[in-house]
Short mmCIF file of C-alpha atoms in Angstrom, two decimals:
data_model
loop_
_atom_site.label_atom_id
_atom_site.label_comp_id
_atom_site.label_asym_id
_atom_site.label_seq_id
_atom_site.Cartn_x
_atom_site.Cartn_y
_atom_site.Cartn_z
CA UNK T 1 249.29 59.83 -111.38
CA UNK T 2 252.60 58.56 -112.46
CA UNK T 3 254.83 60.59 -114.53
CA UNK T 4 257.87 59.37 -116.23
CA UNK T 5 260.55 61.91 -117.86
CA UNK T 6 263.62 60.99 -119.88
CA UNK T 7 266.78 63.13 -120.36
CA UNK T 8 270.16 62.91 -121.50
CA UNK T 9 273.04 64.10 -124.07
CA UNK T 10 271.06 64.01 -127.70
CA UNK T 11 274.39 63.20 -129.35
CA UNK T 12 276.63 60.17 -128.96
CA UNK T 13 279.88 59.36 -130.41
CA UNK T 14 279.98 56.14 -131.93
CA UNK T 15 281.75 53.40 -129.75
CA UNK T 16 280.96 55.53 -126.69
CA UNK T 17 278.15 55.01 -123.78
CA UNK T 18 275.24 56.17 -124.09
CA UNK T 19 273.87 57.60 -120.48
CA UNK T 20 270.02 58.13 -119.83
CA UNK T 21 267.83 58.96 -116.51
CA UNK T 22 264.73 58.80 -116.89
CA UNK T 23 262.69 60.92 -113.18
CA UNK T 24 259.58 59.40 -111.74
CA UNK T 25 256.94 61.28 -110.04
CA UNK T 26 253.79 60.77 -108.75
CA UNK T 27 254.88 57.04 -107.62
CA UNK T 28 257.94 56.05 -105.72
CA UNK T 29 260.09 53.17 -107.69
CA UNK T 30 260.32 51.50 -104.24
CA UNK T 31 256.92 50.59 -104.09
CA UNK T 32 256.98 48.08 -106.48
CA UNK T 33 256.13 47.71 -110.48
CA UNK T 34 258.99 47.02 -113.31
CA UNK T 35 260.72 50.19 -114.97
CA UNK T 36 261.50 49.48 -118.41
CA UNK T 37 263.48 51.13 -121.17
CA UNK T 38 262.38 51.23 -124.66
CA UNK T 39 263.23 51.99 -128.02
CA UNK T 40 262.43 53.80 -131.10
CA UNK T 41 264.39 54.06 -134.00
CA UNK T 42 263.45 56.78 -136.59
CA UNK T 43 260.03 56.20 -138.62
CA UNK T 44 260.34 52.30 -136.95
CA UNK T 45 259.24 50.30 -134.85
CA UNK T 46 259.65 49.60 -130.81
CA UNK T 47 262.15 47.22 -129.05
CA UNK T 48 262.10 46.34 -125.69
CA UNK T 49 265.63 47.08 -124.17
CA UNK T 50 265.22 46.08 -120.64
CA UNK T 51 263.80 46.00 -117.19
CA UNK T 52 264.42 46.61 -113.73
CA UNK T 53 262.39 45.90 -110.47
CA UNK T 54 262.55 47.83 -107.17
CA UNK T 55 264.38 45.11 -105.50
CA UNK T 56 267.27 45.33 -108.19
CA UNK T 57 266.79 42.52 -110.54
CA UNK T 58 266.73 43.33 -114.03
CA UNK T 59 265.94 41.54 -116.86
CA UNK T 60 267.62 42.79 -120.68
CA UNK T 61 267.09 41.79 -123.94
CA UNK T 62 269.22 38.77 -125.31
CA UNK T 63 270.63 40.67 -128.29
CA UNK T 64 271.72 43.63 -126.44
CA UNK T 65 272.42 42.19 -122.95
CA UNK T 66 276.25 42.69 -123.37
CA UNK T 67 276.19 46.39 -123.59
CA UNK T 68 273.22 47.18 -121.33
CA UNK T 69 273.02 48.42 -117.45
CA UNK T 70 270.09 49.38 -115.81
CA UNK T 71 270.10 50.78 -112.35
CA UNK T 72 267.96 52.78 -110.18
CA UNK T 73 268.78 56.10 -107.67
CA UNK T 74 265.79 55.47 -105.08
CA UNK T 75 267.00 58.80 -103.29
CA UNK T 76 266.41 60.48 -106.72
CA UNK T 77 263.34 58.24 -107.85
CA UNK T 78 265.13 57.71 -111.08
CA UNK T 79 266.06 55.11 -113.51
CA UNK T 80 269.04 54.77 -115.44
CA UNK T 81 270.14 53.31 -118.77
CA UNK T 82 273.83 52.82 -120.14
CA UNK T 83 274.74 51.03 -123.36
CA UNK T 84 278.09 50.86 -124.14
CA UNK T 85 280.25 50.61 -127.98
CA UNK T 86 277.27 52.17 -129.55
CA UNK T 87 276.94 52.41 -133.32
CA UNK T 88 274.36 54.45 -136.05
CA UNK T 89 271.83 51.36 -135.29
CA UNK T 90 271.33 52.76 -131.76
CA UNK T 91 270.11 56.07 -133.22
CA UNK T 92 266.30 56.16 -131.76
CA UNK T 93 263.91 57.57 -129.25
CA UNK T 94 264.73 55.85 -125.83
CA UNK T 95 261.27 55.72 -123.76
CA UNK T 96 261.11 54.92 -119.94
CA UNK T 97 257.75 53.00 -119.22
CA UNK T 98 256.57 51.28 -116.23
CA UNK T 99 254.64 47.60 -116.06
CA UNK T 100 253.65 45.75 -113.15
CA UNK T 101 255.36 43.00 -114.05
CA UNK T 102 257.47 41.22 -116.51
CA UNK T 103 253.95 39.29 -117.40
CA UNK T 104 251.89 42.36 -117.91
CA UNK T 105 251.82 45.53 -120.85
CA UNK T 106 253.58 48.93 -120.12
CA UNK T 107 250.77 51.12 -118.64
CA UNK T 108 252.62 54.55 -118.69
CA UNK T 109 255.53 56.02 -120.68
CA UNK T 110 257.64 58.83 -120.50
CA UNK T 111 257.73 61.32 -123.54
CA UNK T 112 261.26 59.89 -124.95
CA UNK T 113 264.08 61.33 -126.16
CA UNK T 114 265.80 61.53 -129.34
CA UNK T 115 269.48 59.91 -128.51
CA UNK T 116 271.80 60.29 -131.97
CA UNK T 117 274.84 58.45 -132.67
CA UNK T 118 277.07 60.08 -134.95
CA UNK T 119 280.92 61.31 -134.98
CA UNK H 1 261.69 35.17 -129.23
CA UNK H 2 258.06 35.87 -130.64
CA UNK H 3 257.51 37.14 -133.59
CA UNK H 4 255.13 39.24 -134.23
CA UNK H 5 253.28 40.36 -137.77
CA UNK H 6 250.59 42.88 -138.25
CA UNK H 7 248.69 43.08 -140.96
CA UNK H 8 248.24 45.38 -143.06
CA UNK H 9 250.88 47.96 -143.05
CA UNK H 10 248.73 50.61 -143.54
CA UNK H 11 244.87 51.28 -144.08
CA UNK H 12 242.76 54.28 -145.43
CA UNK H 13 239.48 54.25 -143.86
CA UNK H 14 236.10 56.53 -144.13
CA UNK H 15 235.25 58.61 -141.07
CA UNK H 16 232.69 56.95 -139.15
CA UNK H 17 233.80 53.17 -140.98
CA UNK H 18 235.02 50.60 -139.18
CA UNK H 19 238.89 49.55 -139.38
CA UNK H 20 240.31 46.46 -139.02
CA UNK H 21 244.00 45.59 -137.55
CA UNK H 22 245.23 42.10 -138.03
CA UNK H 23 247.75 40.64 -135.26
CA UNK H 24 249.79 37.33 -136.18
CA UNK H 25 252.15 35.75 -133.06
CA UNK H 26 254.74 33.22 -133.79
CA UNK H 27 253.62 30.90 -131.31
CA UNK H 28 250.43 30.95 -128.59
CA UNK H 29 250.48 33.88 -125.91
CA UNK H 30 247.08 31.89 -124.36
CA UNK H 31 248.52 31.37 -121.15
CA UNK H 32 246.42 27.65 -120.33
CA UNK H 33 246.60 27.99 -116.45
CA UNK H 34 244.58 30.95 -116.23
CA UNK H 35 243.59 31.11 -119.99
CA UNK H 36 244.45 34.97 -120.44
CA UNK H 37 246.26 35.96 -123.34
CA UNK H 38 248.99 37.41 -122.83
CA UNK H 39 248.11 40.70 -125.69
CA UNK H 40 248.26 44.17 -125.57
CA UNK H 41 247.37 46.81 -127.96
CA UNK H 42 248.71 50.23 -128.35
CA UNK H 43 248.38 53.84 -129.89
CA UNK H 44 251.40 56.00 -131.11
CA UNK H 45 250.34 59.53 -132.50
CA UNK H 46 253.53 61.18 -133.95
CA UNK H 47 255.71 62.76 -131.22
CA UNK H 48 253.76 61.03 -128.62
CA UNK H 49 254.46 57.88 -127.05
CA UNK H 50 252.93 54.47 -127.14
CA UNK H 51 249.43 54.65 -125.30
CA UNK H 52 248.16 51.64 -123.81
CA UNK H 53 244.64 50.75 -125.56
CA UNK H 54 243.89 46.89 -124.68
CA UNK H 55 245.38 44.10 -122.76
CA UNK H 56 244.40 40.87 -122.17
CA UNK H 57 243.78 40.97 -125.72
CA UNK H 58 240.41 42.27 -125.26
CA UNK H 59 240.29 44.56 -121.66
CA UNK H 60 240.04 48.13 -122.36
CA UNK H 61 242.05 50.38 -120.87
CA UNK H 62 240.57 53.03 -118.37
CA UNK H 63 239.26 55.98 -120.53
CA UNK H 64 239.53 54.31 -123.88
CA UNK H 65 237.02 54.52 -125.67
CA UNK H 66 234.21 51.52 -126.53
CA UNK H 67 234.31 51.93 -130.22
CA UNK H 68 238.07 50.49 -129.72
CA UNK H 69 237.80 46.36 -129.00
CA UNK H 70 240.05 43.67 -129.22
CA UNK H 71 239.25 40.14 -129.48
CA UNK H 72 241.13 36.75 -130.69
CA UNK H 73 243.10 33.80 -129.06
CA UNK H 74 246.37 32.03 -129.51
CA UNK H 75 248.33 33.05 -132.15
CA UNK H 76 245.73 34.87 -134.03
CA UNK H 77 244.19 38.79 -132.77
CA UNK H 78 242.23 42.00 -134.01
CA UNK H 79 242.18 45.47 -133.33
CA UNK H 80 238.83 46.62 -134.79
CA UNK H 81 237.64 50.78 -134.85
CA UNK H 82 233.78 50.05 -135.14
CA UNK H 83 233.66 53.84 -136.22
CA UNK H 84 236.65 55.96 -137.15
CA UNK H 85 237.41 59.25 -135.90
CA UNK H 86 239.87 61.72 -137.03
CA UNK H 87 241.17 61.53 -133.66
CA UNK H 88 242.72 57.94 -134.52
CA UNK H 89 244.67 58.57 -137.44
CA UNK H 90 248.00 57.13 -135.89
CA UNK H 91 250.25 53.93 -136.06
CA UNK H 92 249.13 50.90 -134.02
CA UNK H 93 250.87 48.21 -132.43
CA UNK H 94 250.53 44.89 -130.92
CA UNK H 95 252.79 43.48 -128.33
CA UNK H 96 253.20 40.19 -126.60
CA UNK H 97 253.96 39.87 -122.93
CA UNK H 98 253.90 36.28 -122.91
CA UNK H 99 257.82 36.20 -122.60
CA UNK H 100 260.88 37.48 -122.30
CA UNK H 101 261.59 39.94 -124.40
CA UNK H 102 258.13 41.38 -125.15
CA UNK H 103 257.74 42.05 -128.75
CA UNK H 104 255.70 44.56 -131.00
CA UNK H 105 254.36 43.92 -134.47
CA UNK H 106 255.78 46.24 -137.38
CA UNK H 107 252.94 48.75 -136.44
CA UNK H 108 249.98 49.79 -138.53
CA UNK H 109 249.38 53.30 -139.41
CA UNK H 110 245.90 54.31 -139.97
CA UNK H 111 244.76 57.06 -141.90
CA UNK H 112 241.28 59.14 -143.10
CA UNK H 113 240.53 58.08 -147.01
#
């Protein structure tokens, strides 16, 4: 069974990068599927943020796809998000979730983590 | 990009009565070729994450439970709870994978009255 596990620094300094990894288990990115990154601002809803597929093509959302990288580590079996000159309105819970394909829901997601951007 | 609109906000409902989530897309997610809608439901219990219910507007998840259904076509889709346990108080959300991006409705919290 798949497991998904996000981590990074809690606190971000506005205009600075904000650097996730998110470790898989139970499933080896390589094998196929779509990794995804998520997001969850406080008491809101959920944005899609991006995608990335074992091959190495990614997919991002038009209104952040200037400030958004997602890569992969297959050695590590982790995925990465960066997203750069962030402000307040990218205070939220960042989830890592998996699909098996651009075309098809997110079928297991991490636990999140709470990312805060603040001086 | 797809908007989508739940309705209503928020619901009180009886244990054991049946709740009733309202889904509202911007434009059809019925996919003609293979005439699958292109719907998914979700769960979010607070300090979880999202848990996949429904997809295909109406396909239940492995281990969900049948009192959970989905059902609609096109633009128009509903969550229903035929019998509400205190297990599903939470906030619910519908998502389109039709295109790129996928998008969630506002979410719809669900509580015992």
């Amino acid at each position: 069974q798949v497991q998904l596990q996000e981590s990074g620094p809690g606190l971000v300094k506005p205009s600075e990068t904000l650097s996730l990894t998110c470790d898989v288990s139970g499933f080896s990115i390589s094998s196929g599927y779509f990794w995804n990154w998520i997001r969850q601002p406080p008491g809101k809803g959920l944005e899609w943020i991006g995608s990335l597929y074992h091959s190495g093509t990614t997919y991002y959302n038009p209104s952040l796809k200037s400030r958004v990288t997602i890569s992969a580590d297959t050695s590590k079996n982790q995925i990465s998000l960066r997203l750069s000159s962030v402000t307040a309105a990218d205070t939220a819970v960042y989830y890592c979730a998996r699909s098996p394909s651009t075309v098809t829901p997110f079928d297991s997601w991490g636990q999140g983590t709470l990312v805060t951007v603040s001086s | 990009d797809i908007v989508m609109t739940q309705s209503p906000d928020s619901l009180a409902v009886s244990l054991g009565e049946r709740a009733t989530i309202n889904c509202k897309a911007s434009q059809t997610v019925l996919y003609g070729s293979n005439n699958k809608n292109y719907l998914g439901w979700y769960q979010q219990k607070p300090g979880q994450p999202p848990k996949l219910l429904i997809y295909w507007a109406s396909t239940r998840e492995s281990g969900v439970p049948d009192r959970f259904s989905g059902s609609g076509s096109g633009t128009d889709f509903t969550l229903t709870i035929s019998s509400l346990q205190a297990e599903d108080v939470a906030v619910y959300y519908c998502q389109q994978y039709y295109s790129t991006p996928g998008t969630f409705g506002q979410g719809t919290k669900v509580e015992i009255k």
